Every structure is written in C-alpha cells, then in structure tokens.
Amino acid sequence: MTKNLNETPNANRLHIGFFGKRNSGKSSLINAFTGHEVSIVSDVAGTTTDPVYKAMEIHPIGPCVLIDTAGFDDVGELGEKRNEKTALAADKTDIAVLVISSDDFEAEEEWFAKLKKKGTPTLVVVNKADAIDSVKVSGLVKEKLGVMPVITSAARGEGISKMKEAIVRLVPEDHGEQTILGDLVGEGDLVLLVMPQDIQAPKGRLILPQVQTLRELLDKKCVIMSATTDKLEDSLKALSKAPKLIITDSQVFKTVYDKKPKESMLTSFSVLFAAHKGDLPYYMEGAKAIDALTESSKVLIAECCTHAPLAEDIGRVKIPNMLKKKVGEGLTVDIVSGMDFPDDLTKYDIIIQCGACMFNRKYVLSRVERAKIQNVPMTNYGVVIAHLTGILDKISTC
C-alpha cells in the first residue's frame, strides 16, 4: 500500500507491546490478533530477535503500532543485547500484553512488576491453551499477580476476540485527545507561521512538526498565513490585523520576537512539541541550569532523528555554538541520536532534548523520568534558545 499524507505518523499511534519468554507464542498471538502474518512464526525458540514494529489500523482501537519483542529469557552476549532492545521497547509501550505459557513464570512476575512501576496498563494472557493446563496456570496467575488473565490458543484461534476486548478496555481515556496547540487558538483566529526554509528543511516538503501543527490549525478552522523569515515584515503588512499567534522555528525566535506586533502571542514548533510530547514545566525549570554552566561542565544533546550532520544543524552546530559563546569554548557537548540515550546521566549538568516528533509521548516521558530520578536538569531545543535569547518569559505555552 502506498503511503500518503493522511496516514497517522507512528509517533502518534497507540503502541501495544507483546512481551514474554522465547517460544511463548507472542508472534502467533500478534498474527491471530491482526489477521495478518505480521511476525515470522517458528517452533524454534528465539525466532524474533530485534523488536518488530508494525503500524496497523485495528478496529475499534484505531491507528496503532504492534511491537513483537524478543523473549526476555534470552541468554548469552547476543541474548543480553536482545534483552536491552526488549527493555527499550517497553519504554515505548502504551499497553503491554504479557504472555505466559507455563506454570513457571517467575520472570514474567518480574516483568509484570516492571511494567506496573512504569504505569503501563498490562494485560496478562495465558497462551497455548491447547498444550498446557490453562486453568491451573490461570489460577496461579490470579494468586501471584492478582489479576485474572485471558486464556488463548493462538494455534486454534481461541480467545483472540476476548484478548482484543480486554486490550480495548485498557486504552487510556485521553488517548488521541492531547493536542499540539491546546487552547492557544480557536475557530477564526489568525495565525502566522514563520518557517525558514534553510538547509535543514527537506527539499519540496515541510518538517513533521510543521505539517502536524498546520493540520491541527486547519482542524480548528483557524485562518492561517505562512512565510519565510525574510518575508515576515511583508506578511505582517499584508494582514488587516495582527495575528493572535505567531509560531516560528526556534532558531529565529529573537528575530521574530523583535518584529512581531505587541499584541501577538509568540511560540515555536519546538516549544509546542515540548508540551505535546514531553514535560514542558520540567523543561522550563531545567533551562535555568544553563546559567550555572562553566567550561568544566558537560552537556548532552539528544536528537531523535538519525540524519547526517548538516552545516547549519540546530542540535549539532547552532545550540552548541550558542552555549559556548555564553560559557566558553571549554564546554563539553556530547551528542546522541535516534534511540541512543545513556543509562547513566549523572555525568551531565544538563540534557537538551529535541522536539521529539519522531518518538511517542510514552518514550519521551521515560527519558524525562530517568533524568528526574538521576536529578539531572532536562530541557528542549526551543526552550533553550528562548532562554539564551532572553525571551523565555515572553513566549506563549499551551
């Protein structure tokens, strides 16, 4: 099927992760659940190695991503790496399906506790009812985990509808309701988008935060005008009234602030996504740590995208240069991208996260939680730039 602009980005889909030991039937359950051959199935334990992510439309859940993980009982050096990938998948999981297929489920008990600690709604499934004493195992699950499992047989297609019904009941009530713009604007409001089409902008396309914000503005029935930074003044002159809100790229925050009408609110795509995907109050507070940085400090910049470095890259070039201009050239700036994110954050004085448009909110918040636990300030690209240019207290947040 050809992809189109109407497809829901994976980062905005409900993530449903299947976890269990090797050969517990996770892949078979996913195939039975979807009615498609999503995952390779084999009697050989450990057939699924790295997690498999599959975007689907499941009625009545809607757009979701199913995650088929490697067995968390894998062994050896390679098995350890697979277990790490499974743990990473758990950080992204909105709803977990914990698959048990024997009366020996001590490892599953540990995982149930981990998922509960993460606040992840978890459905326990006793699979392979055609091959085990499922009634006995279910009784043990109820006794040890305190929940009543769903009994299934993926091989026979039994219990799948009950499993789906149970998953639907676990969907968070607010799923899909969180918006990018909040109550900043409403129907009929005039909004100006300032979008510099520099080296970072993909040729012939807009970046994802711009596309998603624009779509939401259209859904809100706002009146929208867009311009590049060099046409900002011309755009304002062409309007019959001042925009209620101006949304800009963070890297031109100060330029736009200096030229905007006094009555117009100002924010950036990055700041909007800081609230949409992360913890904006924590980011705002974390930005204050910039003022305490010295040349002996260490900063971690975390990008979501895994692109080749560009000459004008905001995360790899512009923000480090701004920080070093303020602090000194001796400042150490480490950069990670994609899913790379250190377990030990304590060596850093501040973490600066990008807008995270490519990650789901569950995963971004797992990073925030890790930073909080290790007492390391964390902030975001747009918040940092606003702070460094002296306008953080003047921008609007939803």
PDB file of N, CA and C in Angstrom, residues 118-192:
ATOM      1  N   LYS A 118       6.199   1.326  35.698  1.00  0.00           N
ATOM      2  CA  LYS A 118       6.197   2.314  34.616  1.00  0.00           C
ATOM      3  C   LYS A 118       4.818   2.945  34.422  1.00  0.00           C
ATOM      4  N   GLY A 119       3.803   2.379  35.068  1.00  0.00           N
ATOM      5  CA  GLY A 119       2.447   2.866  34.885  1.00  0.00           C
ATOM      6  C   GLY A 119       1.830   2.397  33.581  1.00  0.00           C
ATOM      7  N   THR A 120       2.355   1.286  33.047  1.00  0.00           N
ATOM      8  CA  THR A 120       1.872   0.764  31.768  1.00  0.00           C
ATOM      9  C   THR A 120       0.715  -0.213  31.992  1.00  0.00           C
ATOM     10  N   PRO A 121      -0.486   0.079  31.484  1.00  0.00           N
ATOM     11  CA  PRO A 121      -1.594  -0.878  31.598  1.00  0.00           C
ATOM     12  C   PRO A 121      -1.174  -2.209  30.981  1.00  0.00           C
ATOM     13  N   THR A 122      -1.374  -3.292  31.706  1.00  0.00           N
ATOM     14  CA  THR A 122      -0.872  -4.594  31.262  1.00  0.00           C
ATOM     15  C   THR A 122      -1.956  -5.658  31.291  1.00  0.00           C
ATOM     16  N   LEU A 123      -2.084  -6.353  30.164  1.00  0.00           N
ATOM     17  CA  LEU A 123      -2.987  -7.495  30.065  1.00  0.00           C
ATOM     18  C   LEU A 123      -2.156  -8.771  30.133  1.00  0.00           C
ATOM     19  N   VAL A 124      -2.521  -9.662  31.026  1.00  0.00           N
ATOM     20  CA  VAL A 124      -1.830 -10.955  31.124  1.00  0.00           C
ATOM     21  C   VAL A 124      -2.621 -11.984  30.318  1.00  0.00           C
ATOM     22  N   VAL A 125      -1.917 -12.666  29.428  1.00  0.00           N
ATOM     23  CA  VAL A 125      -2.529 -13.676  28.575  1.00  0.00           C
ATOM     24  C   VAL A 125      -1.877 -15.031  28.836  1.00  0.00           C
ATOM     25  N   VAL A 126      -2.674 -16.031  29.141  1.00  0.00           N
ATOM     26  CA  VAL A 126      -2.173 -17.409  29.238  1.00  0.00           C
ATOM     27  C   VAL A 126      -2.407 -18.044  27.876  1.00  0.00           C
ATOM     28  N   ASN A 127      -1.326 -18.266  27.152  1.00  0.00           N
ATOM     29  CA  ASN A 127      -1.417 -18.779  25.782  1.00  0.00           C
ATOM     30  C   ASN A 127      -1.142 -20.285  25.742  1.00  0.00           C
ATOM     31  N   LYS A 128      -1.356 -20.852  24.582  1.00  0.00           N
ATOM     32  CA  LYS A 128      -1.140 -22.286  24.338  1.00  0.00           C
ATOM     33  C   LYS A 128      -2.089 -23.152  25.160  1.00  0.00           C
ATOM     34  N   ALA A 129      -3.356 -22.709  25.233  1.00  0.00           N
ATOM     35  CA  ALA A 129      -4.352 -23.484  25.975  1.00  0.00           C
ATOM     36  C   ALA A 129      -4.535 -24.874  25.390  1.00  0.00           C
ATOM     37  N   ASP A 130      -4.098 -25.070  24.143  1.00  0.00           N
ATOM     38  CA  ASP A 130      -4.201 -26.378  23.510  1.00  0.00           C
ATOM     39  C   ASP A 130      -3.098 -27.330  23.969  1.00  0.00           C
ATOM     40  N   ALA A 131      -2.086 -26.781  24.670  1.00  0.00           N
ATOM     41  CA  ALA A 131      -0.933 -27.609  25.023  1.00  0.00           C
ATOM     42  C   ALA A 131      -0.621 -27.634  26.516  1.00  0.00           C
ATOM     43  N   ILE A 132      -1.232 -26.740  27.310  1.00  0.00           N
ATOM     44  CA  ILE A 132      -0.938 -26.696  28.744  1.00  0.00           C
ATOM     45  C   ILE A 132      -2.244 -26.741  29.540  1.00  0.00           C
ATOM     46  N   ASP A 133      -2.108 -26.923  30.849  1.00  0.00           N
ATOM     47  CA  ASP A 133      -3.276 -26.875  31.732  1.00  0.00           C
ATOM     48  C   ASP A 133      -3.558 -25.399  32.017  1.00  0.00           C
ATOM     49  N   SER A 134      -4.302 -24.763  31.130  1.00  0.00           N
ATOM     50  CA  SER A 134      -4.514 -23.317  31.206  1.00  0.00           C
ATOM     51  C   SER A 134      -5.305 -22.902  32.452  1.00  0.00           C
ATOM     52  N   VAL A 135      -6.194 -23.768  32.921  1.00  0.00           N
ATOM     53  CA  VAL A 135      -6.980 -23.448  34.111  1.00  0.00           C
ATOM     54  C   VAL A 135      -6.064 -23.367  35.333  1.00  0.00           C
ATOM     55  N   LYS A 136      -5.139 -24.337  35.418  1.00  0.00           N
ATOM     56  CA  LYS A 136      -4.186 -24.341  36.537  1.00  0.00           C
ATOM     57  C   LYS A 136      -3.293 -23.104  36.482  1.00  0.00           C
ATOM     58  N   VAL A 137      -2.765 -22.812  35.291  1.00  0.00           N
ATOM     59  CA  VAL A 137      -1.859 -21.662  35.153  1.00  0.00           C
ATOM     60  C   VAL A 137      -2.600 -20.362  35.445  1.00  0.00           C
ATOM     61  N   SER A 138      -3.834 -20.257  34.995  1.00  0.00           N
ATOM     62  CA  SER A 138      -4.622 -19.050  35.249  1.00  0.00           C
ATOM     63  C   SER A 138      -4.843 -18.839  36.744  1.00  0.00           C
ATOM     64  N   GLY A 139      -5.081 -19.948  37.456  1.00  0.00           N
ATOM     65  CA  GLY A 139      -5.252 -19.863  38.907  1.00  0.00           C
ATOM     66  C   GLY A 139      -3.994 -19.356  39.585  1.00  0.00           C
ATOM     67  N   LEU A 140      -2.850 -19.836  39.117  1.00  0.00           N
ATOM     68  CA  LEU A 140      -1.575 -19.387  39.682  1.00  0.00           C
ATOM     69  C   LEU A 140      -1.323 -17.918  39.381  1.00  0.00           C
ATOM     70  N   VAL A 141      -1.695 -17.505  38.170  1.00  0.00           N
ATOM     71  CA  VAL A 141      -1.538 -16.094  37.796  1.00  0.00           C
ATOM     72  C   VAL A 141      -2.384 -15.209  38.699  1.00  0.00           C
ATOM     73  N   LYS A 142      -3.641 -15.612  38.909  1.00  0.00           N
ATOM     74  CA  LYS A 142      -4.538 -14.848  39.782  1.00  0.00           C
ATOM     75  C   LYS A 142      -3.973 -14.759  41.189  1.00  0.00           C
ATOM     76  N   GLU A 143      -3.387 -15.885  41.653  1.00  0.00           N
ATOM     77  CA  GLU A 143      -2.837 -15.945  43.010  1.00  0.00           C
ATOM     78  C   GLU A 143      -1.577 -15.082  43.149  1.00  0.00           C
ATOM     79  N   LYS A 144      -0.667 -15.166  42.171  1.00  0.00           N
ATOM     80  CA  LYS A 144       0.629 -14.497  42.299  1.00  0.00           C
ATOM     81  C   LYS A 144       0.646 -13.049  41.793  1.00  0.00           C
ATOM     82  N   LEU A 145      -0.136 -12.784  40.742  1.00  0.00           N
ATOM     83  CA  LEU A 145      -0.110 -11.441  40.155  1.00  0.00           C
ATOM     84  C   LEU A 145      -1.336 -10.605  40.529  1.00  0.00           C
ATOM     85  N   GLY A 146      -2.358 -11.275  41.033  1.00  0.00           N
ATOM     86  CA  GLY A 146      -3.548 -10.544  41.457  1.00  0.00           C
ATOM     87  C   GLY A 146      -4.439 -10.076  40.329  1.00  0.00           C
ATOM     88  N   VAL A 147      -4.288 -10.675  39.151  1.00  0.00           N
ATOM     89  CA  VAL A 147      -5.137 -10.316  38.004  1.00  0.00           C
ATOM     90  C   VAL A 147      -5.674 -11.584  37.360  1.00  0.00           C
ATOM     91  N   MET A 148      -6.830 -11.455  36.722  1.00  0.00           N
ATOM     92  CA  MET A 148      -7.407 -12.587  36.010  1.00  0.00           C
ATOM     93  C   MET A 148      -6.961 -12.518  34.554  1.00  0.00           C
ATOM     94  N   PRO A 149      -6.213 -13.522  34.080  1.00  0.00           N
ATOM     95  CA  PRO A 149      -5.709 -13.481  32.714  1.00  0.00           C
ATOM     96  C   PRO A 149      -6.762 -13.867  31.688  1.00  0.00           C
ATOM     97  N   VAL A 150      -6.482 -13.577  30.449  1.00  0.00           N
ATOM     98  CA  VAL A 150      -7.290 -14.059  29.331  1.00  0.00           C
ATOM     99  C   VAL A 150      -6.630 -15.334  28.814  1.00  0.00           C
ATOM    100  N   ILE A 151      -7.396 -16.368  28.598  1.00  0.00           N
ATOM    101  CA  ILE A 151      -6.853 -17.639  28.100  1.00  0.00           C
ATOM    102  C   ILE A 151      -6.995 -17.691  26.581  1.00  0.00           C
ATOM    103  N   THR A 152      -5.887 -18.016  25.916  1.00  0.00           N
ATOM    104  CA  THR A 152      -5.916 -18.070  24.451  1.00  0.00           C
ATOM    105  C   THR A 152      -5.182 -19.307  23.932  1.00  0.00           C
ATOM    106  N   SER A 153      -5.488 -19.608  22.689  1.00  0.00           N
ATOM    107  CA  SER A 153      -4.705 -20.577  21.933  1.00  0.00           C
ATOM    108  C   SER A 153      -4.523 -19.961  20.553  1.00  0.00           C
ATOM    109  N   ALA A 154      -3.350 -19.387  20.321  1.00  0.00           N
ATOM    110  CA  ALA A 154      -3.104 -18.766  19.025  1.00  0.00           C
ATOM    111  C   ALA A 154      -3.186 -19.799  17.907  1.00  0.00           C
ATOM    112  N   ALA A 155      -2.760 -21.027  18.217  1.00  0.00           N
ATOM    113  CA  ALA A 155      -2.766 -22.086  17.205  1.00  0.00           C
ATOM    114  C   ALA A 155      -4.182 -22.400  16.732  1.00  0.00           C
ATOM    115  N   ARG A 156      -5.125 -22.337  17.644  1.00  0.00           N
ATOM    116  CA  ARG A 156      -6.516 -22.653  17.299  1.00  0.00           C
ATOM    117  C   ARG A 156      -7.375 -21.405  17.086  1.00  0.00           C
ATOM    118  N   GLY A 157      -6.799 -20.234  17.344  1.00  0.00           N
ATOM    119  CA  GLY A 157      -7.566 -19.001  17.202  1.00  0.00           C
ATOM    120  C   GLY A 157      -8.583 -18.804  18.307  1.00  0.00           C
ATOM    121  N   GLU A 158      -8.361 -19.428  19.460  1.00  0.00           N
ATOM    122  CA  GLU A 158      -9.315 -19.340  20.565  1.00  0.00           C
ATOM    123  C   GLU A 158      -8.942 -18.204  21.515  1.00  0.00           C
ATOM    124  N   GLY A 159      -9.948 -17.493  21.993  1.00  0.00           N
ATOM    125  CA  GLY A 159      -9.732 -16.438  22.982  1.00  0.00           C
ATOM    126  C   GLY A 159      -9.217 -15.127  22.408  1.00  0.00           C
ATOM    127  N   ILE A 160      -9.041 -15.041  21.093  1.00  0.00           N
ATOM    128  CA  ILE A 160      -8.459 -13.843  20.485  1.00  0.00           C
ATOM    129  C   ILE A 160      -9.413 -12.654  20.604  1.00  0.00           C
ATOM    130  N   SER A 161     -10.706 -12.898  20.391  1.00  0.00           N
ATOM    131  CA  SER A 161     -11.668 -11.798  20.498  1.00  0.00           C
ATOM    132  C   SER A 161     -11.734 -11.272  21.930  1.00  0.00           C
ATOM    133  N   LYS A 162     -11.632 -12.178  22.917  1.00  0.00           N
ATOM    134  CA  LYS A 162     -11.621 -11.742  24.319  1.00  0.00           C
ATOM    135  C   LYS A 162     -10.366 -10.935  24.624  1.00  0.00           C
ATOM    136  N   MET A 163      -9.236 -11.347  24.035  1.00  0.00           N
ATOM    137  CA  MET A 163      -7.995 -10.605  24.218  1.00  0.00           C
ATOM    138  C   MET A 163      -8.125  -9.193  23.653  1.00  0.00           C
ATOM    139  N   LYS A 164      -8.732  -9.098  22.453  1.00  0.00           N
ATOM    140  CA  LYS A 164      -8.910  -7.783  21.824  1.00  0.00           C
ATOM    141  C   LYS A 164      -9.824  -6.908  22.687  1.00  0.00           C
ATOM    142  N   GLU A 165     -10.901  -7.476  23.191  1.00  0.00           N
ATOM    143  CA  GLU A 165     -11.819  -6.721  24.042  1.00  0.00           C
ATOM    144  C   GLU A 165     -11.104  -6.212  25.296  1.00  0.00           C
ATOM    145  N   ALA A 166     -10.237  -7.053  25.862  1.00  0.00           N
ATOM    146  CA  ALA A 166      -9.505  -6.666  27.070  1.00  0.00           C
ATOM    147  C   ALA A 166      -8.514  -5.547  26.764  1.00  0.00           C
ATOM    148  N   ILE A 167      -7.875  -5.605  25.595  1.00  0.00           N
ATOM    149  CA  ILE A 167      -6.937  -4.550  25.206  1.00  0.00           C
ATOM    150  C   ILE A 167      -7.673  -3.231  25.019  1.00  0.00           C
ATOM    151  N   VAL A 168      -8.838  -3.287  24.376  1.00  0.00           N
ATOM    152  CA  VAL A 168      -9.631  -2.071  24.165  1.00  0.00           C
ATOM    153  C   VAL A 168      -9.979  -1.417  25.496  1.00  0.00           C
ATOM    154  N   ARG A 169     -10.278  -2.230  26.508  1.00  0.00           N
ATOM    155  CA  ARG A 169     -10.628  -1.670  27.829  1.00  0.00           C
ATOM    156  C   ARG A 169      -9.444  -0.975  28.486  1.00  0.00           C
ATOM    157  N   LEU A 170      -8.228  -1.329  28.059  1.00  0.00           N
ATOM    158  CA  LEU A 170      -7.024  -0.730  28.657  1.00  0.00           C
ATOM    159  C   LEU A 170      -6.576   0.545  27.957  1.00  0.00           C
ATOM    160  N   VAL A 171      -7.182   0.871  26.816  1.00  0.00           N
ATOM    161  CA  VAL A 171      -6.789   2.096  26.104  1.00  0.00           C
ATOM    162  C   VAL A 171      -7.060   3.298  27.002  1.00  0.00           C
ATOM    163  N   PRO A 172      -6.048   4.132  27.261  1.00  0.00           N
ATOM    164  CA  PRO A 172      -6.251   5.310  28.125  1.00  0.00           C
ATOM    165  C   PRO A 172      -7.383   6.198  27.599  1.00  0.00           C
ATOM    166  N   GLU A 173      -8.179   6.709  28.522  1.00  0.00           N
ATOM    167  CA  GLU A 173      -9.339   7.517  28.136  1.00  0.00           C
ATOM    168  C   GLU A 173      -8.935   8.756  27.345  1.00  0.00           C
ATOM    169  N   ASP A 174      -7.759   9.303  27.642  1.00  0.00           N
ATOM    170  CA  ASP A 174      -7.336  10.535  26.976  1.00  0.00           C
ATOM    171  C   ASP A 174      -6.498  10.271  25.731  1.00  0.00           C
ATOM    172  N   HIS A 175      -6.387   8.997  25.321  1.00  0.00           N
ATOM    173  CA  HIS A 175      -5.571   8.711  24.143  1.00  0.00           C
ATOM    174  C   HIS A 175      -6.166   9.385  22.914  1.00  0.00           C
ATOM    175  N   GLY A 176      -5.314  10.104  22.203  1.00  0.00           N
ATOM    176  CA  GLY A 176      -5.738  10.779  20.982  1.00  0.00           C
ATOM    177  C   GLY A 176      -6.376  12.129  21.220  1.00  0.00           C
ATOM    178  N   GLU A 177      -6.563  12.504  22.500  1.00  0.00           N
ATOM    179  CA  GLU A 177      -7.205  13.782  22.797  1.00  0.00           C
ATOM    180  C   GLU A 177      -6.205  14.916  22.996  1.00  0.00           C
ATOM    181  N   GLN A 178      -4.968  14.583  23.297  1.00  0.00           N
ATOM    182  CA  GLN A 178      -3.979  15.630  23.538  1.00  0.00           C
ATOM    183  C   GLN A 178      -3.653  16.345  22.228  1.00  0.00           C
ATOM    184  N   THR A 179      -3.718  17.654  22.273  1.00  0.00           N
ATOM    185  CA  THR A 179      -3.467  18.441  21.076  1.00  0.00           C
ATOM    186  C   THR A 179      -2.136  19.160  21.151  1.00  0.00           C
ATOM    187  N   ILE A 180      -1.666  19.625  20.018  1.00  0.00           N
ATOM    188  CA  ILE A 180      -0.406  20.365  19.964  1.00  0.00           C
ATOM    189  C   ILE A 180      -0.587  21.791  20.460  1.00  0.00           C
ATOM    190  N   LEU A 181      -1.705  22.406  20.110  1.00  0.00           N
ATOM    191  CA  LEU A 181      -1.919  23.825  20.380  1.00  0.00           C
ATOM    192  C   LEU A 181      -2.728  24.101  21.642  1.00  0.00           C
ATOM    193  N   GLY A 182      -3.317  23.069  22.232  1.00  0.00           N
ATOM    194  CA  GLY A 182      -4.114  23.297  23.429  1.00  0.00           C
ATOM    195  C   GLY A 182      -5.212  24.300  23.164  1.00  0.00           C
ATOM    196  N   ASP A 183      -5.344  25.275  24.076  1.00  0.00           N
ATOM    197  CA  ASP A 183      -6.372  26.307  23.908  1.00  0.00           C
ATOM    198  C   ASP A 183      -5.773  27.650  23.510  1.00  0.00           C
ATOM    199  N   LEU A 184      -4.593  27.628  22.891  1.00  0.00           N
ATOM    200  CA  LEU A 184      -3.953  28.878  22.466  1.00  0.00           C
ATOM    201  C   LEU A 184      -4.794  29.617  21.430  1.00  0.00           C
ATOM    202  N   VAL A 185      -5.416  28.857  20.526  1.00  0.00           N
ATOM    203  CA  VAL A 185      -6.217  29.477  19.471  1.00  0.00           C
ATOM    204  C   VAL A 185      -7.511  28.693  19.270  1.00  0.00           C
ATOM    205  N   GLY A 186      -8.478  29.366  18.635  1.00  0.00           N
ATOM    206  CA  GLY A 186      -9.748  28.718  18.337  1.00  0.00           C
ATOM    207  C   GLY A 186     -10.234  29.116  16.958  1.00  0.00           C
ATOM    208  N   GLU A 187     -11.449  28.742  16.645  1.00  0.00           N
ATOM    209  CA  GLU A 187     -12.011  28.989  15.322  1.00  0.00           C
ATOM    210  C   GLU A 187     -11.981  30.484  14.958  1.00  0.00           C
ATOM    211  N   GLY A 188     -11.485  30.769  13.764  1.00  0.00           N
ATOM    212  CA  GLY A 188     -11.455  32.135  13.263  1.00  0.00           C
ATOM    213  C   GLY A 188     -10.237  32.933  13.648  1.00  0.00           C
ATOM    214  N   ASP A 189      -9.408  32.424  14.554  1.00  0.00           N
ATOM    215  CA  ASP A 189      -8.202  33.158  14.959  1.00  0.00           C
ATOM    216  C   ASP A 189      -7.179  33.178  13.829  1.00  0.00           C
ATOM    217  N   LEU A 190      -6.486  34.296  13.702  1.00  0.00           N
ATOM    218  CA  LEU A 190      -5.460  34.453  12.682  1.00  0.00           C
ATOM    219  C   LEU A 190      -4.115  33.990  13.234  1.00  0.00           C
ATOM    220  N   VAL A 191      -3.472  33.076  12.521  1.00  0.00           N
ATOM    221  CA  VAL A 191      -2.191  32.510  12.960  1.00  0.00           C
ATOM    222  C   VAL A 191      -1.171  32.671  11.838  1.00  0.00           C
ATOM    223  N   LEU A 192       0.002  33.175  12.179  1.00  0.00           N
ATOM    224  CA  LEU A 192       1.088  33.327  11.217  1.00  0.00           C
ATOM    225  C   LEU A 192       2.175  32.310  11.523  1.00  0.00           C
TER     226      LEU A 192
END
